[in-house]
Short mmCIF file of C-alpha atoms in Angstrom, two decimals:
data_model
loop_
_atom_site.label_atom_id
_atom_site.label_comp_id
_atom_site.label_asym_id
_atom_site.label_seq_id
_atom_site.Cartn_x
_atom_site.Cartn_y
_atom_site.Cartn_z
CA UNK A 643 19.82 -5.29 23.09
CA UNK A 644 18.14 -7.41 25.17
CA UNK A 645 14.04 -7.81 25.99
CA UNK A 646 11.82 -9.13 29.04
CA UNK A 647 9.23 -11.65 28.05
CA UNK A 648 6.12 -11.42 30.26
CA UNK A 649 2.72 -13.74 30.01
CA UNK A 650 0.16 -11.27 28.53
CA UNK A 651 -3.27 -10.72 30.08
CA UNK A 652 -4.51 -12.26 27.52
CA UNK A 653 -4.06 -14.30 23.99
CA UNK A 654 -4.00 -11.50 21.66
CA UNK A 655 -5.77 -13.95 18.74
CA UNK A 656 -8.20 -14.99 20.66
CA UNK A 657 -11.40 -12.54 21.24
CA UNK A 658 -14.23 -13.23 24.11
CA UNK A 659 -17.33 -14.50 22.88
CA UNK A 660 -20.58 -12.47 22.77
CA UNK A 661 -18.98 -9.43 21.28
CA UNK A 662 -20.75 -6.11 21.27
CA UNK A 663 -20.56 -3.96 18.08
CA UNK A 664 -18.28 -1.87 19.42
CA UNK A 665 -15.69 -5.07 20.10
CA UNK A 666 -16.29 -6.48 16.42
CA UNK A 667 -15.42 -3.31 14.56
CA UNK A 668 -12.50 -3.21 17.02
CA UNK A 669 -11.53 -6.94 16.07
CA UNK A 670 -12.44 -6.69 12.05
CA UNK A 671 -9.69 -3.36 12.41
CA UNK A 672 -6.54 -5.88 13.43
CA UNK A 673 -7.78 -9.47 11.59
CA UNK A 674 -6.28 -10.39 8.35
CA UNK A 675 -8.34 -10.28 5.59
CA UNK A 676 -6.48 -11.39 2.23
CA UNK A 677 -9.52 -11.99 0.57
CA UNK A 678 -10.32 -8.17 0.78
CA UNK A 679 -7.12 -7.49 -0.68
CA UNK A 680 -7.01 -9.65 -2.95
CA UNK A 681 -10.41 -8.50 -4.31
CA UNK A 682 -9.31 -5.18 -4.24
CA UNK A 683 -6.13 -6.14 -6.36
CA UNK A 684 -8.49 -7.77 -8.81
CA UNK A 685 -10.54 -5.21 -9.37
CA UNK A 686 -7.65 -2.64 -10.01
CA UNK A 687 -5.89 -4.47 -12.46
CA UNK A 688 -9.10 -4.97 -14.11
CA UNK A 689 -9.41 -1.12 -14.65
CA UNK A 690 -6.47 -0.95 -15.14
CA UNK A 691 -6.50 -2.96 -18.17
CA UNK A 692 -9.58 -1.45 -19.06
CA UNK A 693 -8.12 2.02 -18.83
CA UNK A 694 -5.13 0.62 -21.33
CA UNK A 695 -7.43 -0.21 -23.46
CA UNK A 696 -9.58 2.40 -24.27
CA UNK A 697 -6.55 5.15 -23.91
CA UNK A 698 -4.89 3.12 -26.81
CA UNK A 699 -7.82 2.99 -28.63
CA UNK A 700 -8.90 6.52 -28.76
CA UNK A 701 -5.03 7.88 -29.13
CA UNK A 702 -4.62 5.13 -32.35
CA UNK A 703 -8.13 6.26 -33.59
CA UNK A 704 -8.45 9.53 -32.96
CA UNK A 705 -7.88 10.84 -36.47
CA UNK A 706 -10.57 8.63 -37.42
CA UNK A 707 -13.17 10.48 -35.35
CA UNK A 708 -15.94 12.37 -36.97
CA UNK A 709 -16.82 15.79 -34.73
CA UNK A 710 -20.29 17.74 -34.66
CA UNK A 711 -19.05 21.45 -33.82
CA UNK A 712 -21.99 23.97 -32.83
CA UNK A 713 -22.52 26.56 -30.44
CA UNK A 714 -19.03 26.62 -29.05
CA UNK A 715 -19.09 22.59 -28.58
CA UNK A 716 -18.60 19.63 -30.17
CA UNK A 717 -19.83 16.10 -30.18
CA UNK A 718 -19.44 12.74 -31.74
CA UNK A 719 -20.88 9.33 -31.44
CA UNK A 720 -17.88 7.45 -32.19
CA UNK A 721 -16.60 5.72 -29.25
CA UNK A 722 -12.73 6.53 -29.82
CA UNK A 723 -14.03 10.03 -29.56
CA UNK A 724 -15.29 9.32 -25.57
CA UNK A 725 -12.26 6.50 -25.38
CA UNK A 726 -9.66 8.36 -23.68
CA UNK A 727 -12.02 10.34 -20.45
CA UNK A 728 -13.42 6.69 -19.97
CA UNK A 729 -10.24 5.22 -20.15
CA UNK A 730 -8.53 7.49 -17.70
CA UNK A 731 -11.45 7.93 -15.53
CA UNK A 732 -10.93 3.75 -15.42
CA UNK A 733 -7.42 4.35 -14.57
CA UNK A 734 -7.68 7.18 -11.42
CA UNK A 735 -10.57 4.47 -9.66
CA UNK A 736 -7.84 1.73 -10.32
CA UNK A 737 -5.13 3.68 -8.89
CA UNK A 738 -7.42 4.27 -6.15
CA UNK A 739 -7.94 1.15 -5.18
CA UNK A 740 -4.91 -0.45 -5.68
CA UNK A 741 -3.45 2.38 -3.20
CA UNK A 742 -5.30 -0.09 -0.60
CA UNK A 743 -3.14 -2.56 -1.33
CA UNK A 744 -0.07 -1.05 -2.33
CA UNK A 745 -0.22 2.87 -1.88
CA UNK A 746 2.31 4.18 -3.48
CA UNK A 747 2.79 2.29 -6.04
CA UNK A 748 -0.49 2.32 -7.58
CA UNK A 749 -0.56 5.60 -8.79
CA UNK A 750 3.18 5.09 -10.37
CA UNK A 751 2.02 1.80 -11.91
CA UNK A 752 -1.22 4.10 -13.33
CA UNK A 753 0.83 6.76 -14.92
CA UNK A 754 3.15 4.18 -16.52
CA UNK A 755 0.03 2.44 -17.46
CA UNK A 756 -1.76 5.69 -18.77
CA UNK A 757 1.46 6.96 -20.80
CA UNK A 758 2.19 3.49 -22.06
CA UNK A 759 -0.98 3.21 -23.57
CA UNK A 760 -0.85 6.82 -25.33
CA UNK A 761 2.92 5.81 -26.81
CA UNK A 762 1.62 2.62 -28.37
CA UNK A 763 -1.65 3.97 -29.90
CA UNK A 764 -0.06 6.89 -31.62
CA UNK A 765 3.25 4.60 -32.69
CA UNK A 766 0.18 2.29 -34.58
CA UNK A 767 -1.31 5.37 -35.68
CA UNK A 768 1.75 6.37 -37.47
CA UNK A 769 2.60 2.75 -38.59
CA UNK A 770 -1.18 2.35 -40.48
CA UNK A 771 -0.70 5.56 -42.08
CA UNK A 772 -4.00 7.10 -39.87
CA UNK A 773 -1.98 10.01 -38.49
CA UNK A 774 1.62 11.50 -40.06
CA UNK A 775 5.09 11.81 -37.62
CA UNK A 776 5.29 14.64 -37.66
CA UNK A 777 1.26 15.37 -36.24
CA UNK A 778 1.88 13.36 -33.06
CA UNK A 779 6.17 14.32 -32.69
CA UNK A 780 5.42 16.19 -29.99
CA UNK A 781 2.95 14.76 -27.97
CA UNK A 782 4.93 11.62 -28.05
CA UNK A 783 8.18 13.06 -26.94
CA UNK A 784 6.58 14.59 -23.86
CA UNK A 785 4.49 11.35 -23.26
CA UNK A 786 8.02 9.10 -23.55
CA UNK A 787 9.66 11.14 -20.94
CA UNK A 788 6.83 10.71 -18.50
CA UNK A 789 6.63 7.14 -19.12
CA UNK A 790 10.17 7.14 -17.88
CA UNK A 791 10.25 9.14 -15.09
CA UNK A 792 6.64 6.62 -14.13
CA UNK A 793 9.02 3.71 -14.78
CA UNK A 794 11.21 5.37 -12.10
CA UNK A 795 9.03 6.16 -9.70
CA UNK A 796 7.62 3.08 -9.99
CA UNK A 797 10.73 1.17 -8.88
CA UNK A 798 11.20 3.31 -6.12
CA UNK A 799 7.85 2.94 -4.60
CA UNK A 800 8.02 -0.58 -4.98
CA UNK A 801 11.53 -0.83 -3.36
CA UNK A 802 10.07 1.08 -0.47
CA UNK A 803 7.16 -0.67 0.19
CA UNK A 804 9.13 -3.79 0.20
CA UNK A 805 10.72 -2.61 2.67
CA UNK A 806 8.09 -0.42 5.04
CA UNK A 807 6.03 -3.75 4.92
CA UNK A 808 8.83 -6.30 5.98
CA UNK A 809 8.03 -8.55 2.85
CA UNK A 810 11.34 -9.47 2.56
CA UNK A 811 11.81 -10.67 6.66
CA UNK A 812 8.12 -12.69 6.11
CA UNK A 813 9.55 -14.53 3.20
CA UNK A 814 12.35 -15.83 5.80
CA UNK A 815 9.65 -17.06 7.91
CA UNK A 816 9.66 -14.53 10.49
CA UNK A 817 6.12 -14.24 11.94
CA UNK A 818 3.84 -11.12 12.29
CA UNK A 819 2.21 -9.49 15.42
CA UNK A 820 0.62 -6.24 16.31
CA UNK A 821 3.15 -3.93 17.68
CA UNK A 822 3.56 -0.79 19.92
CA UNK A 823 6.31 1.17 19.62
CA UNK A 824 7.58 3.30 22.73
CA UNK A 825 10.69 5.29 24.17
CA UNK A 826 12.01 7.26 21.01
CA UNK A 827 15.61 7.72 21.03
CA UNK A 828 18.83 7.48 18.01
CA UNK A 829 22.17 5.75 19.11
CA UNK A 830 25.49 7.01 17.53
CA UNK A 831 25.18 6.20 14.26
CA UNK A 832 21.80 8.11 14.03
CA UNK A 833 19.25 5.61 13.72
CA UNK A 834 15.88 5.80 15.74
CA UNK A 835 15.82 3.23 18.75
CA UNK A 836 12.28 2.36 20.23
CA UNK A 837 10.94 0.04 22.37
CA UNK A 838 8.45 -2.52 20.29
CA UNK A 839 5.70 -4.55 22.90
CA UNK A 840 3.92 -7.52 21.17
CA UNK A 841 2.53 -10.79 22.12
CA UNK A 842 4.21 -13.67 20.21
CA UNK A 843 1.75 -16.38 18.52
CA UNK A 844 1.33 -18.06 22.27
CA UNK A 845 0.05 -14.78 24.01
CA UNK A 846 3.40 -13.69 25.07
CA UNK A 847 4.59 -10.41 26.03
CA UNK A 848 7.48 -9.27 24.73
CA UNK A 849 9.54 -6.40 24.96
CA UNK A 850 12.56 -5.54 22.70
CA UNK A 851 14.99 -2.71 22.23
CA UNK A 852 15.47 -2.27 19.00
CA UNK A 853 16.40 -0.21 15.92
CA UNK A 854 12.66 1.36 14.61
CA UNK A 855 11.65 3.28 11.36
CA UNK A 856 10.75 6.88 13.01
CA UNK A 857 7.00 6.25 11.40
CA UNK A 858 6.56 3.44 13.68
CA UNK A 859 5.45 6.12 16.63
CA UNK A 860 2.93 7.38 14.59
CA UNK A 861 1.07 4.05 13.11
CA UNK A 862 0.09 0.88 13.96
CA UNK A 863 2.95 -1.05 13.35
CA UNK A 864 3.87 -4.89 13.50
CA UNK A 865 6.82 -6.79 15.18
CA UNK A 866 8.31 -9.62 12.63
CA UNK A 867 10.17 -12.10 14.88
CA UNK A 868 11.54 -15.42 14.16
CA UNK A 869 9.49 -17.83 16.14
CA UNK A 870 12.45 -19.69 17.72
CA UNK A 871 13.70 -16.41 19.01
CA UNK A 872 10.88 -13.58 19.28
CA UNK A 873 13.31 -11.70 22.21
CA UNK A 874 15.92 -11.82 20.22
CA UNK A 875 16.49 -8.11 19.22
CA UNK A 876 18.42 -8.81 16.78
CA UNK A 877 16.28 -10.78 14.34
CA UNK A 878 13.29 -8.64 14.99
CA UNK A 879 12.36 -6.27 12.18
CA UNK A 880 9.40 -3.46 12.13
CA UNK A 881 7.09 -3.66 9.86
CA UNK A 882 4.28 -0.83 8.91
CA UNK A 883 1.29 -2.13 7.05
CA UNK A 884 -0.32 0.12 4.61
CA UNK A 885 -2.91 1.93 6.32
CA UNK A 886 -6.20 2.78 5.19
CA UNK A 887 -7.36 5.22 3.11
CA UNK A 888 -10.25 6.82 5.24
CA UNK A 889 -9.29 9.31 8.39
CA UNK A 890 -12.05 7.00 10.16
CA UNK A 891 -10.61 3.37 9.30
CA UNK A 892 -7.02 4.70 11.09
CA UNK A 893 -8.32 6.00 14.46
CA UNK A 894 -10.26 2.50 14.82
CA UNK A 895 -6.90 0.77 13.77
CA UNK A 896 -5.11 3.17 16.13
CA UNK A 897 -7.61 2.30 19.44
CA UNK A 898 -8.05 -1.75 18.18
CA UNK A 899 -4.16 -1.73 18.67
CA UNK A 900 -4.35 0.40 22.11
CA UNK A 901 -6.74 -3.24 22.78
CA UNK A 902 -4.86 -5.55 21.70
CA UNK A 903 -1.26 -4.52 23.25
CA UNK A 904 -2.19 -2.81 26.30
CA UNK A 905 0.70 -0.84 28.24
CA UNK A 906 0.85 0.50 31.46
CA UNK A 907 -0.32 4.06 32.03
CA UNK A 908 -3.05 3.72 28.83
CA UNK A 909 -6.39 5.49 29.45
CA UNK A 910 -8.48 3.04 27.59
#
């Protein structure tokens, strides 16, 4: 494979002074921003823990919990008793946002987190004498097996989003750009050929024939090329960033990257 670098019509890093609103949401939609991400991390494994927590309270407790029955419901103002709908309301908002960071594996690394905490409050339950074996036998065995197949799943999002997101060709230096992916086709062996358009770090157009994942003609997705050789086809690897969560946020990603890498024929 071989590619055509061309001088872009612009730097794509560098945005025109005395943007409209229009231009900034268009910019904010393409611009780094690990200190959202981070933040968002932060806060998930905060609930996270938080959700832990009060799961393994109220499932090692629960025995201890004094009920007011009456009129076809009960109540109680002991906290173990309210422990585990806190705790896994705490749990679904940190799955939630961690899915902005991670997708996928959020929601694996919940249910291990949710079933993990269940397991070791009913295991101390048993072990203080609070609850007997045989009371929480079941429960447990059904509980274990989930926390397994969470364990699973787990790995598997993880390997995948290792590998959707290119984390593996940034750690060997190779560089990130905004990417267009064009001219769908498979070779031989089956896999998806497309043509990826980016401009390098020095606002140079490149083009490159290359093996694709198929989802890079539906979403935004980024070229990572090794500086020293960005037309080399062979060392350039797709990557495809998690999107965001909101129908809204993608469109503006989708047009900001219709901006940014311009192609002939666009209706901009």
């Amino acid at each position: 494979m071989t590619s055509t670098p061309a001088r872009s019509a612009g730097h794509p890093r560098q945005q025109p002074t005395g943007l409209d609103a229009e231009d900034a949401v268009l910019a904010r939609a393409l611009a780094p921003r690990p200190e959202r991400r981070t933040a968002l991390a932060l806060a998930a494994v905060a609930l996270l823990t938080l959700g832990w927590w009060m799961l393994r309270l109220g499932a090692h407790e629960a025995s201890l919990v004094r009920w007011d029955c009456g009129g076809g419901s009960c109540a109680t103002n002991d906290f173990p008793g309210a422990a585990p709908s806190l705790g896994g309301m705490a749990i679904v908002l940190g799955a939630l946002l961690g899915a902005g960071v991670v997708r996928w594996v959020a929601p694996a690394v919940a249910a291990v987190v949710a079933t993990s905490a269940l397991l070791l409050g009913w295991r101390g339950a048993v072990a203080e004498g609070l609850v007997t074996a045989g009371a929480v036998r079941v429960p447990m065995v059904i509980t274990g097996v989930l926390l397994a197949l969470a364990v699973a799943a787990t790995v598997v999002a993880l390997v995948r989003h290792v590998r959707r997101v290119g984390t593996l060709a940034r750690l060997a230096g190779r560089l990130a750009a905004w990417a267009r992916v064009t001219d769908y086709d498979t070779d031989e062996q089956g896999r998806v050929l497309g043509t990826l358009h980016f401009d390098d770090a020095q606002g140079v157009r490149h083009t490159v024939r290359t093996v694709v994942p198929r989802q890079a003609f539906a979403v935004p997705a980024q070229a990572l090329y090794d500086p020293a050789r960005p037309d080399d086809a062979a060392r350039v690897r797709v990557g495809l960033p998690v999107q965001p969560l909101t129908a809204a946020a993608r469109q503006t990603r989708e047009r900001a990257l219709r901006v940014r890498v311009p192609l002939a024929g666009d209706d901009l």
